[in-house]
mmCIF file with all atom_site columns, C-alpha atoms in Angstrom:
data_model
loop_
_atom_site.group_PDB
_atom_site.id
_atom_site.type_symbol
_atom_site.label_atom_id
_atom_site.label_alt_id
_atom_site.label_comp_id
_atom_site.label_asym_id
_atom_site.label_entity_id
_atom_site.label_seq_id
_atom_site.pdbx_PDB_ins_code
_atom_site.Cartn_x
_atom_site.Cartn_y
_atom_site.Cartn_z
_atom_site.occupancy
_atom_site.B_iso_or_equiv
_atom_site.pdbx_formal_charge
_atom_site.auth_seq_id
_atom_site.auth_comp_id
_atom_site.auth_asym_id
_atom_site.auth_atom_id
_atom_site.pdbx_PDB_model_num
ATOM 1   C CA . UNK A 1 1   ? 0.000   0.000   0.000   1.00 0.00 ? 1   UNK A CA 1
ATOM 2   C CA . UNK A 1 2   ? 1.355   2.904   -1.189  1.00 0.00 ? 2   UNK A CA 1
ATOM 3   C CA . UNK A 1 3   ? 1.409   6.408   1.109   1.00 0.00 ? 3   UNK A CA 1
ATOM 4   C CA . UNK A 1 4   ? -2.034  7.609   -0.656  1.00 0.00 ? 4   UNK A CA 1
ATOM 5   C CA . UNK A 1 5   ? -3.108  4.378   0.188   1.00 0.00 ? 5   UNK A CA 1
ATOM 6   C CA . UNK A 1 6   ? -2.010  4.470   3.783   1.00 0.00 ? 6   UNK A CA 1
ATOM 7   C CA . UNK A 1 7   ? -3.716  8.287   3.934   1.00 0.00 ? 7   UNK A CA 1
ATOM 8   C CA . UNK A 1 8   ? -7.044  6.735   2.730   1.00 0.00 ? 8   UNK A CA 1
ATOM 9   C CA . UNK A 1 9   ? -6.828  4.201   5.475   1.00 0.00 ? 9   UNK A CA 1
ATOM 10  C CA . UNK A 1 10  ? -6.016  6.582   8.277   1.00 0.00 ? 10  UNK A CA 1
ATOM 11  C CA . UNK A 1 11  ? -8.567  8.883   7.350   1.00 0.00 ? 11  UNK A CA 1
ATOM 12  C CA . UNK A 1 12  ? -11.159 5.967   7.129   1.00 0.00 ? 12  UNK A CA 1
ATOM 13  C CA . UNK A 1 13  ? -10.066 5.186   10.563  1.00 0.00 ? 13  UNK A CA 1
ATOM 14  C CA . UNK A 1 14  ? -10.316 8.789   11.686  1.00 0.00 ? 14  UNK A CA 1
ATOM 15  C CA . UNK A 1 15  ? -13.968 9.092   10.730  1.00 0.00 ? 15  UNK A CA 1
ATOM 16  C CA . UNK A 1 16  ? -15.059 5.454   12.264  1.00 0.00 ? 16  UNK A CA 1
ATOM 17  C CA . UNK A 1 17  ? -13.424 6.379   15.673  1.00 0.00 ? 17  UNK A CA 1
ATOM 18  C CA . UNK A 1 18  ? -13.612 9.659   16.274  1.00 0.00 ? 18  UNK A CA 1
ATOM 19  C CA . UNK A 1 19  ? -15.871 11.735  14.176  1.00 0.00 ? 19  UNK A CA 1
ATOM 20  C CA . UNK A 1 20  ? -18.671 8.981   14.577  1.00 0.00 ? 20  UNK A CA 1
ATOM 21  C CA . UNK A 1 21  ? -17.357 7.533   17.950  1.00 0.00 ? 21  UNK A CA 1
ATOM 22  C CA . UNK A 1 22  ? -21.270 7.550   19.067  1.00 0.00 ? 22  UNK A CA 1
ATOM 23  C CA . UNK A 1 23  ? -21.955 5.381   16.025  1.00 0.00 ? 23  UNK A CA 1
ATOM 24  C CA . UNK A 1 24  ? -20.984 1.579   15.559  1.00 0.00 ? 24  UNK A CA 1
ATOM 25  C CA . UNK A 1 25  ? -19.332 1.025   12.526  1.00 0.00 ? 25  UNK A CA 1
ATOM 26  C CA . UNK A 1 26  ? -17.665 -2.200  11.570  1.00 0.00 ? 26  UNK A CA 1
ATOM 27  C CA . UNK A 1 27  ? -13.804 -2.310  10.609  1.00 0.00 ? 27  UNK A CA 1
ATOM 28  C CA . UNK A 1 28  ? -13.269 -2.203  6.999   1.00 0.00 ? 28  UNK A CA 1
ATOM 29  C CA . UNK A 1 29  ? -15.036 1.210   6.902   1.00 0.00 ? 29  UNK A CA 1
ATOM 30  C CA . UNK A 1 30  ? -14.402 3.646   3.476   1.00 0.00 ? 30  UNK A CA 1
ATOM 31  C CA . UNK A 1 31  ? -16.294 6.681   2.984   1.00 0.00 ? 31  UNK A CA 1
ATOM 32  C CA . UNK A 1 32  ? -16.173 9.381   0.000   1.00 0.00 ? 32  UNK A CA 1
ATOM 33  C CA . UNK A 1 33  ? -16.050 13.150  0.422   1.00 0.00 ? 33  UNK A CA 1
ATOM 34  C CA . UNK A 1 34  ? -18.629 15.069  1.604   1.00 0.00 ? 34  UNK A CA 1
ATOM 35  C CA . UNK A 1 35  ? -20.648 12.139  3.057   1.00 0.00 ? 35  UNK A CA 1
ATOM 36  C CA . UNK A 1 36  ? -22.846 13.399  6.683   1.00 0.00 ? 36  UNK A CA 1
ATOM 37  C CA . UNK A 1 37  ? -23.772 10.645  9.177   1.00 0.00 ? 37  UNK A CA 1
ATOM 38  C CA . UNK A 1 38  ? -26.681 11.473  11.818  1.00 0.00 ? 38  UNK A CA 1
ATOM 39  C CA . UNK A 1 39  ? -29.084 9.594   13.467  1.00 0.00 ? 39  UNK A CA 1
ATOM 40  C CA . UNK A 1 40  ? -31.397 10.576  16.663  1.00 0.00 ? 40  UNK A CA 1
ATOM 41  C CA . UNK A 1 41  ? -30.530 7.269   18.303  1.00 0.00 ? 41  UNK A CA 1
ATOM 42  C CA . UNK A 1 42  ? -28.899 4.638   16.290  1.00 0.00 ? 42  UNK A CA 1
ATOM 43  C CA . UNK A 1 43  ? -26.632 3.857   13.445  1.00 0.00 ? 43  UNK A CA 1
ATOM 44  C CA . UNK A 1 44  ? -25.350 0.229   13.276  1.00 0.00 ? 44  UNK A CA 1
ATOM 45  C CA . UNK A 1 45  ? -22.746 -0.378  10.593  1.00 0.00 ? 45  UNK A CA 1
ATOM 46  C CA . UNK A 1 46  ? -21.349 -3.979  9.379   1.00 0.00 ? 46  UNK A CA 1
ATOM 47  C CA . UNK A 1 47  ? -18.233 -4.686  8.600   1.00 0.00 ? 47  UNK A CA 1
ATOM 48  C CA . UNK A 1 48  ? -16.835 -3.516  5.061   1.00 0.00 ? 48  UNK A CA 1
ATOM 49  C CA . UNK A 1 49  ? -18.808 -0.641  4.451   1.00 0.00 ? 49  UNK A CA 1
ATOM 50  C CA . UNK A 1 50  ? -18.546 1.844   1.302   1.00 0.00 ? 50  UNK A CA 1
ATOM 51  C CA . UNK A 1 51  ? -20.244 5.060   1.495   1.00 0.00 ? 51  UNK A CA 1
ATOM 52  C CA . UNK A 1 52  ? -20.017 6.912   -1.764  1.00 0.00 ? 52  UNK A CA 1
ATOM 53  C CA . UNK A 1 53  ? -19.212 10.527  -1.806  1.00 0.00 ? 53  UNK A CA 1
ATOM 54  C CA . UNK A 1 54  ? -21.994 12.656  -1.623  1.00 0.00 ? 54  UNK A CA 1
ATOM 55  C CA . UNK A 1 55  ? -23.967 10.591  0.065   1.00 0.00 ? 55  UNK A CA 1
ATOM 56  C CA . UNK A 1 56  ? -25.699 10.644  3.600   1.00 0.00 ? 56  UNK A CA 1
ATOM 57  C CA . UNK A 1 57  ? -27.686 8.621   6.609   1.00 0.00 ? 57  UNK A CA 1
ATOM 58  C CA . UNK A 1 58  ? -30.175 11.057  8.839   1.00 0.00 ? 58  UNK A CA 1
ATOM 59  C CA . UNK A 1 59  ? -32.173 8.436   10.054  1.00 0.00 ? 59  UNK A CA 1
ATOM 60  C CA . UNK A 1 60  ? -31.604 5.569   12.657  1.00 0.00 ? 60  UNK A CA 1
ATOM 61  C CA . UNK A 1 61  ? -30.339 2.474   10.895  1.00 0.00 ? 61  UNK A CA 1
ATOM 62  C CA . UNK A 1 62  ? -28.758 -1.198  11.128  1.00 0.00 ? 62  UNK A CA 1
ATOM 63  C CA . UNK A 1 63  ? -26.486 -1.718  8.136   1.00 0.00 ? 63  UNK A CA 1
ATOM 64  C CA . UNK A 1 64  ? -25.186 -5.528  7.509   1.00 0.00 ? 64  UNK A CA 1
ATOM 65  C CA . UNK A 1 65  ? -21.528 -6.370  6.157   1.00 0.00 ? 65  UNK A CA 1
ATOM 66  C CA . UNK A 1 66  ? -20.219 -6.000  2.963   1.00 0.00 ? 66  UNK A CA 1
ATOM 67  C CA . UNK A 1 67  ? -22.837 -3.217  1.530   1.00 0.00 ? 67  UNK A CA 1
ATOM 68  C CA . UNK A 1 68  ? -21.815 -0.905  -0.727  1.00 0.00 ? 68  UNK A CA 1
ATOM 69  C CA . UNK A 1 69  ? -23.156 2.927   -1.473  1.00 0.00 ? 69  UNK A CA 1
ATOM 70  C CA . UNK A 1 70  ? -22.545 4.480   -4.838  1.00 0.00 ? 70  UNK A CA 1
ATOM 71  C CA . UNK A 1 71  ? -22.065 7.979   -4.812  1.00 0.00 ? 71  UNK A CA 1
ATOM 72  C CA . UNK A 1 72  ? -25.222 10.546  -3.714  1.00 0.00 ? 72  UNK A CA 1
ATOM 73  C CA . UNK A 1 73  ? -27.068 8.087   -1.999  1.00 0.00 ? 73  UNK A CA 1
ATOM 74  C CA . UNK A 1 74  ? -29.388 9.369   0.562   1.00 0.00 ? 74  UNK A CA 1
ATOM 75  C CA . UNK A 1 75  ? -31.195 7.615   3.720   1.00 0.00 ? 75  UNK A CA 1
ATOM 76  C CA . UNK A 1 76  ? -33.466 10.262  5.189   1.00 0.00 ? 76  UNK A CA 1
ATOM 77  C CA . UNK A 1 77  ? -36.386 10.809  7.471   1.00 0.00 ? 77  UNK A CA 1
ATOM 78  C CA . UNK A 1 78  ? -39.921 9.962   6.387   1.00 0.00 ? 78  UNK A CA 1
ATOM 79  C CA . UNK A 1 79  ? -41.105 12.093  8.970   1.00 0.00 ? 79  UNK A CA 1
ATOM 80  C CA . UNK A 1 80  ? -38.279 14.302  9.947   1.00 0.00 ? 80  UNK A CA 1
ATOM 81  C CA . UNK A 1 81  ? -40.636 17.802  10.175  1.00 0.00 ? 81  UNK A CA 1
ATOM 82  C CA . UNK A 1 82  ? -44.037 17.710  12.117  1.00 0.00 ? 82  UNK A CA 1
ATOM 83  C CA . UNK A 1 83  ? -46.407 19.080  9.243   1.00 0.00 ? 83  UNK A CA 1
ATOM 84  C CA . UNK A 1 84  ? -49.057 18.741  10.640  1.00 0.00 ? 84  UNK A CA 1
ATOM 85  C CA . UNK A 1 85  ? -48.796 20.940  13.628  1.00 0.00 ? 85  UNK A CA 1
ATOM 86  C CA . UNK A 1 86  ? -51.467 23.133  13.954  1.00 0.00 ? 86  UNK A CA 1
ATOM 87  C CA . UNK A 1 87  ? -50.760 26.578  13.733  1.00 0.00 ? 87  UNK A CA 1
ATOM 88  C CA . UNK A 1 88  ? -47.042 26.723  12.379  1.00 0.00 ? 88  UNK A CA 1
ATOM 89  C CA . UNK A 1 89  ? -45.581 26.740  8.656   1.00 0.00 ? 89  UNK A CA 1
ATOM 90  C CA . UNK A 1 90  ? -43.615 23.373  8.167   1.00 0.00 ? 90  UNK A CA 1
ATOM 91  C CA . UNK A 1 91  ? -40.322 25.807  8.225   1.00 0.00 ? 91  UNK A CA 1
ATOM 92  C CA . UNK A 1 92  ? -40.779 26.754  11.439  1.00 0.00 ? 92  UNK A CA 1
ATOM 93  C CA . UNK A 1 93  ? -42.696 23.180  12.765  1.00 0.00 ? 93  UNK A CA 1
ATOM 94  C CA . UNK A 1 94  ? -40.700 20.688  15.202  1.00 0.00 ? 94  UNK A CA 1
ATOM 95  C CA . UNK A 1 95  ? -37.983 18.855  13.431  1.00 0.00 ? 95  UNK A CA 1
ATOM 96  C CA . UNK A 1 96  ? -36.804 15.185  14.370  1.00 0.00 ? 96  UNK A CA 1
ATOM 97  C CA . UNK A 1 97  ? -33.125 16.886  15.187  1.00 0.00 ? 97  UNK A CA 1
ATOM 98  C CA . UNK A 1 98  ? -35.022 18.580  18.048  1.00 0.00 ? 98  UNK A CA 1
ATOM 99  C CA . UNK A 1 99  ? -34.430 17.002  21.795  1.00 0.00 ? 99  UNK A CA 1
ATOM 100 C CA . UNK A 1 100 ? -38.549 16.920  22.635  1.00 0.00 ? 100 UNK A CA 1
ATOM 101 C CA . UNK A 1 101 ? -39.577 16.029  18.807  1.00 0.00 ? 101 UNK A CA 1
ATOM 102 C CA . UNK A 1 102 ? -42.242 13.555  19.643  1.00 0.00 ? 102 UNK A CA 1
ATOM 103 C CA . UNK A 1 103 ? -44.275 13.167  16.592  1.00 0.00 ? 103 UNK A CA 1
ATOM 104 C CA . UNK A 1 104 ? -43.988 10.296  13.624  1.00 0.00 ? 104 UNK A CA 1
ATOM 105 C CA . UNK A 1 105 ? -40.937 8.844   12.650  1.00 0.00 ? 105 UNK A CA 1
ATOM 106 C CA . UNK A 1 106 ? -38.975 9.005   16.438  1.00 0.00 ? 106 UNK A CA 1
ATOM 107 C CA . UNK A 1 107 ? -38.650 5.082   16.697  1.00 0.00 ? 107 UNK A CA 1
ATOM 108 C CA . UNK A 1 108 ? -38.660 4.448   12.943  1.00 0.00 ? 108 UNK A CA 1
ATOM 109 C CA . UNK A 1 109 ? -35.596 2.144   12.453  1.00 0.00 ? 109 UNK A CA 1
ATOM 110 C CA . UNK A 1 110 ? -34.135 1.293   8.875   1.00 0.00 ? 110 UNK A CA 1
ATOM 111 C CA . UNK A 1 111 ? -32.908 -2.383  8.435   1.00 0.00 ? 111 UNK A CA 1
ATOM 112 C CA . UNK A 1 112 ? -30.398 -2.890  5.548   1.00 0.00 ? 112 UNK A CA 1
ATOM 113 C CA . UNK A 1 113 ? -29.238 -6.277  5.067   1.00 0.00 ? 113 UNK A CA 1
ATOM 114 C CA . UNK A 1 114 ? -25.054 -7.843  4.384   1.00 0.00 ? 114 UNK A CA 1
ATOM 115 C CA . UNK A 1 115 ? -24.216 -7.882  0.499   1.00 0.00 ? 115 UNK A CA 1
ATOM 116 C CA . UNK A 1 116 ? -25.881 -5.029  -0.468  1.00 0.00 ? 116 UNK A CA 1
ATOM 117 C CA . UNK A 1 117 ? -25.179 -2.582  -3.567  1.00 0.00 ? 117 UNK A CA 1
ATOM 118 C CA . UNK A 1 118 ? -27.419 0.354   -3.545  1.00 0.00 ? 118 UNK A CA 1
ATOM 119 C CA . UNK A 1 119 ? -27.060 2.603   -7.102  1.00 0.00 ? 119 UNK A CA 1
ATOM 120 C CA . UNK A 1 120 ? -26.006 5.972   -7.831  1.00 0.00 ? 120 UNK A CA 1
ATOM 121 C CA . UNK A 1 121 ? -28.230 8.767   -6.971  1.00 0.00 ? 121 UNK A CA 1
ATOM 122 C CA . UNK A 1 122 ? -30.691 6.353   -4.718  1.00 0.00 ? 122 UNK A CA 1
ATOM 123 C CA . UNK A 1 123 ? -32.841 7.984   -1.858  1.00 0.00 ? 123 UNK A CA 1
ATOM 124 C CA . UNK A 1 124 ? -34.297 5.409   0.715   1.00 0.00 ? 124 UNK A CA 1
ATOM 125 C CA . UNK A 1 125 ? -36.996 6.487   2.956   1.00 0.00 ? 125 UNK A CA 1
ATOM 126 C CA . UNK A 1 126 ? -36.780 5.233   6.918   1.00 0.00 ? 126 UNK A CA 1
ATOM 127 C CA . UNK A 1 127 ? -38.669 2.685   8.229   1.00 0.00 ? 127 UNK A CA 1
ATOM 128 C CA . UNK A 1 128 ? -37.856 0.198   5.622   1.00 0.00 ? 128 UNK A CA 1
ATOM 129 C CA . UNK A 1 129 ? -36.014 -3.519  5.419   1.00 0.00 ? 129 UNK A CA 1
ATOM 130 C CA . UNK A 1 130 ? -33.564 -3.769  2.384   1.00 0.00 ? 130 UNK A CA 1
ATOM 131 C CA . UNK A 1 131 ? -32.844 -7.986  2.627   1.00 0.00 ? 131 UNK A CA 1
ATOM 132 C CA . UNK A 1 132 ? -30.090 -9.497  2.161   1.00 0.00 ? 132 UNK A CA 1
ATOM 133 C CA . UNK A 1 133 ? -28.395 -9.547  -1.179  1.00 0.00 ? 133 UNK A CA 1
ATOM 134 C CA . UNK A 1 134 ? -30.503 -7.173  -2.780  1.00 0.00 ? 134 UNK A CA 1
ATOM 135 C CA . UNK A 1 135 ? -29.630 -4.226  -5.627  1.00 0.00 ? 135 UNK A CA 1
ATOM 136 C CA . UNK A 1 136 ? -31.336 -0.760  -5.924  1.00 0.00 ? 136 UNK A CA 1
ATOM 137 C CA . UNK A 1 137 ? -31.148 0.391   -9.499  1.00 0.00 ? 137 UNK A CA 1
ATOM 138 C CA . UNK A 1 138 ? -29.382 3.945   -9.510  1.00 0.00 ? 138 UNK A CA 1
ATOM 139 C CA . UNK A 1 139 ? -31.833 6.847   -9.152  1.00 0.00 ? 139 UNK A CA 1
ATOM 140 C CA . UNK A 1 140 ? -34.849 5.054   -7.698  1.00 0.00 ? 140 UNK A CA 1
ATOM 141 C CA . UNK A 1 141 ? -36.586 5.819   -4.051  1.00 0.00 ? 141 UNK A CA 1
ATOM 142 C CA . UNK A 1 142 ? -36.851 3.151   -1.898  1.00 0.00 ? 142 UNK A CA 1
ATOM 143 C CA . UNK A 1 143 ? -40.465 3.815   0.163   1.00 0.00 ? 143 UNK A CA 1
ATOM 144 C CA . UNK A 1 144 ? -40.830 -0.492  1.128   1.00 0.00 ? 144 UNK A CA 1
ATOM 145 C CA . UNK A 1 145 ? -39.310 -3.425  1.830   1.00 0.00 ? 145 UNK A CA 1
ATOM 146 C CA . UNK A 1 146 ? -37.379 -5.114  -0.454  1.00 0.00 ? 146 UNK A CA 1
ATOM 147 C CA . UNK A 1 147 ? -37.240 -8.694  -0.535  1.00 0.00 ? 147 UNK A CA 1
ATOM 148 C CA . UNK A 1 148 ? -33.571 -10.387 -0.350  1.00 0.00 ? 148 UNK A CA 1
ATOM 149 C CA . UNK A 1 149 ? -31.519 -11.757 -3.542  1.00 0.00 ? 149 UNK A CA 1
ATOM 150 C CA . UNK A 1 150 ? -33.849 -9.292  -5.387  1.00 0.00 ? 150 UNK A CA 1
ATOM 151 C CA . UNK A 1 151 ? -33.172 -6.342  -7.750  1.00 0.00 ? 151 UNK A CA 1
ATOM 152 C CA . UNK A 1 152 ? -34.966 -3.010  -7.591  1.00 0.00 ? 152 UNK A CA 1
ATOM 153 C CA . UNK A 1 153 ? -35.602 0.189   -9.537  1.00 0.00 ? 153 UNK A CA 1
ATOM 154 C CA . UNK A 1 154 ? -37.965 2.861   -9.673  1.00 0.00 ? 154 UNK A CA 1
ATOM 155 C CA . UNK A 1 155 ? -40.162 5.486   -8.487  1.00 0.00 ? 155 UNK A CA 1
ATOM 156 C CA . UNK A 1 156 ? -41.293 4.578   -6.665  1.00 0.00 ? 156 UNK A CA 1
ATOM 157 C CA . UNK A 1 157 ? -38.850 1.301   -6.226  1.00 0.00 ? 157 UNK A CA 1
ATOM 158 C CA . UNK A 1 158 ? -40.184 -2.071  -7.425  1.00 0.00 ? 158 UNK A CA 1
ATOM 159 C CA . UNK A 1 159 ? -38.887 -5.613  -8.061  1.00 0.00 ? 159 UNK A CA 1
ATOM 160 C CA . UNK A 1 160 ? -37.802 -5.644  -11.349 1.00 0.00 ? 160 UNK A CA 1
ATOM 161 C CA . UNK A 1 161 ? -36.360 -9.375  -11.144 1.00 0.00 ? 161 UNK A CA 1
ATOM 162 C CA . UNK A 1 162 ? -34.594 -12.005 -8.984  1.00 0.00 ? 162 UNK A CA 1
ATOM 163 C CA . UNK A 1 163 ? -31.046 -11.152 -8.589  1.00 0.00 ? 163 UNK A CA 1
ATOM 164 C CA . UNK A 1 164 ? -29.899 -14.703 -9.727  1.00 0.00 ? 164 UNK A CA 1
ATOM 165 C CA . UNK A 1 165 ? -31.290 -16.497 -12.367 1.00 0.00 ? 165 UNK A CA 1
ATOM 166 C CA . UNK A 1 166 ? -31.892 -19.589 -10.456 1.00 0.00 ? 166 UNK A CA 1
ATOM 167 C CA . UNK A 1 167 ? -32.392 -20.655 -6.949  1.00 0.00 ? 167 UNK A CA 1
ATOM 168 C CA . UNK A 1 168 ? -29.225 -23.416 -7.651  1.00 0.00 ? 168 UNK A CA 1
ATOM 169 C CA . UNK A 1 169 ? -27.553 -19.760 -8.256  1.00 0.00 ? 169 UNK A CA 1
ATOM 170 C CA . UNK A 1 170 ? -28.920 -18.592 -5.173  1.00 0.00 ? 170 UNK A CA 1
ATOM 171 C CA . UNK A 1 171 ? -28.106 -21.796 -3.276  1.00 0.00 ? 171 UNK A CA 1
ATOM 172 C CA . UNK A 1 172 ? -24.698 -22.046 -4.660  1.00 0.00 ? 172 UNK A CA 1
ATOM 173 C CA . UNK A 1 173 ? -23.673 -18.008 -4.057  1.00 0.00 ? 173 UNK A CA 1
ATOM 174 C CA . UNK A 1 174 ? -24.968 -18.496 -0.367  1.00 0.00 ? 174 UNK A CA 1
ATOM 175 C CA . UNK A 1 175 ? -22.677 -21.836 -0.136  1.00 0.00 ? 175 UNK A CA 1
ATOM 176 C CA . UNK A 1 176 ? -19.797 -19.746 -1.242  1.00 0.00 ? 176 UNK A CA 1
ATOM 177 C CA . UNK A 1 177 ? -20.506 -17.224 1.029   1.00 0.00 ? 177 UNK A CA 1
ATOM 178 C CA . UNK A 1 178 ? -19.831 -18.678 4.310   1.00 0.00 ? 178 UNK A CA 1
ATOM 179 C CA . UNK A 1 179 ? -16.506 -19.616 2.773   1.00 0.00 ? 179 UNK A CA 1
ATOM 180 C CA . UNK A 1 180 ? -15.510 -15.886 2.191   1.00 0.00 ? 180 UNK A CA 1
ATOM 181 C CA . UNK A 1 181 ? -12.892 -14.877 4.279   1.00 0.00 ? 181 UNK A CA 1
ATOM 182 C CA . UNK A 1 182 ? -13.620 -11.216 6.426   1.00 0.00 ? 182 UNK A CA 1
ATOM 183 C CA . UNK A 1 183 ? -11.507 -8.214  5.582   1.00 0.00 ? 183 UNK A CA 1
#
């Protein structure tokens, strides 16, 4: 590994252990420029995680190993302004970032399962379970669950096919998986 190499590493450390100390995030962590991690109580990161520049969590989460973020993808709040409070333009309205928020959305948790790939330019919307093994197209919005092995695209997102061809591709790639050695 070369110095820019060793930079990239040290940084990656940096950020895992001290910028998001409150957080847990999983060894093998690499994240991109300009990506923003917040959460009001929980963010719960695998091993082997790439976050593409760009890109940012604002919403409570449980990331599995091995899941990868292109660039400019987005996890945010379903319900992160109260606009429904009577009385008070949504600018102004309670906010999920405030301490006595206590509207929609405070115990929403995101689940978002090992071997992952999530596409350029993707927004998903808390509250929902990506499975294991799944693939969101670039550009779409996530706003449900996805079911594992399964690829999705859209606006909103919807199962456009099975990841693998066949479940003796399925059965075979999970086989091979518990043989893959962690980074």
């Amino acid at each position: 590994m070369g110095l820019i190499g060793s930079l990239k590493k040290l940084r990656n450390e940096f950020l895992r252990k001290v910028i998001y100390r409150r957080y847990s995030i999983g060894p093998g962590f690499y994240s991109g420029i300009r990506v923003r991690i917040w959460a009001r109580q929980k963010v719960q990161i695998g091993r082997n995680f790439y976050i593409g520049r760009d890109s940012f969590i604002e919403s409570d989460v449980i990331i599995g190993d091995n899941v990868i973020w292109a660039n400019r993808v987005a996890l945010v709040g379903r319900y992160d302004h109260h606009y429904q409070q009577i009385g008070v333009p949504v600018r102004l309205a309670s906010q999920i970032r405030d301490k006595d928020y206590n509207w929609l959305g405070v115990n929403s948790m995101t689940t978002i399962g090992s071997d992952v790939w999530v596409g350029y330019g993707s927004t998903i919307l808390s509250g929902v379970t990506i499975g294991d093994g799944s693939i969101i197209a670039a550009g779409s919005v996530v706003t449900k669950d996805v079911e594992p092995y399964s690829i999705y695209g859209g606006v909103p997102a919807k199962k456009i096919r099975d990841r693998f061809n066949s479940k003796a591709d399925l059965e075979k790639h999970l086989k091979t998986l518990q043989k893959f050695p962690q980074r």
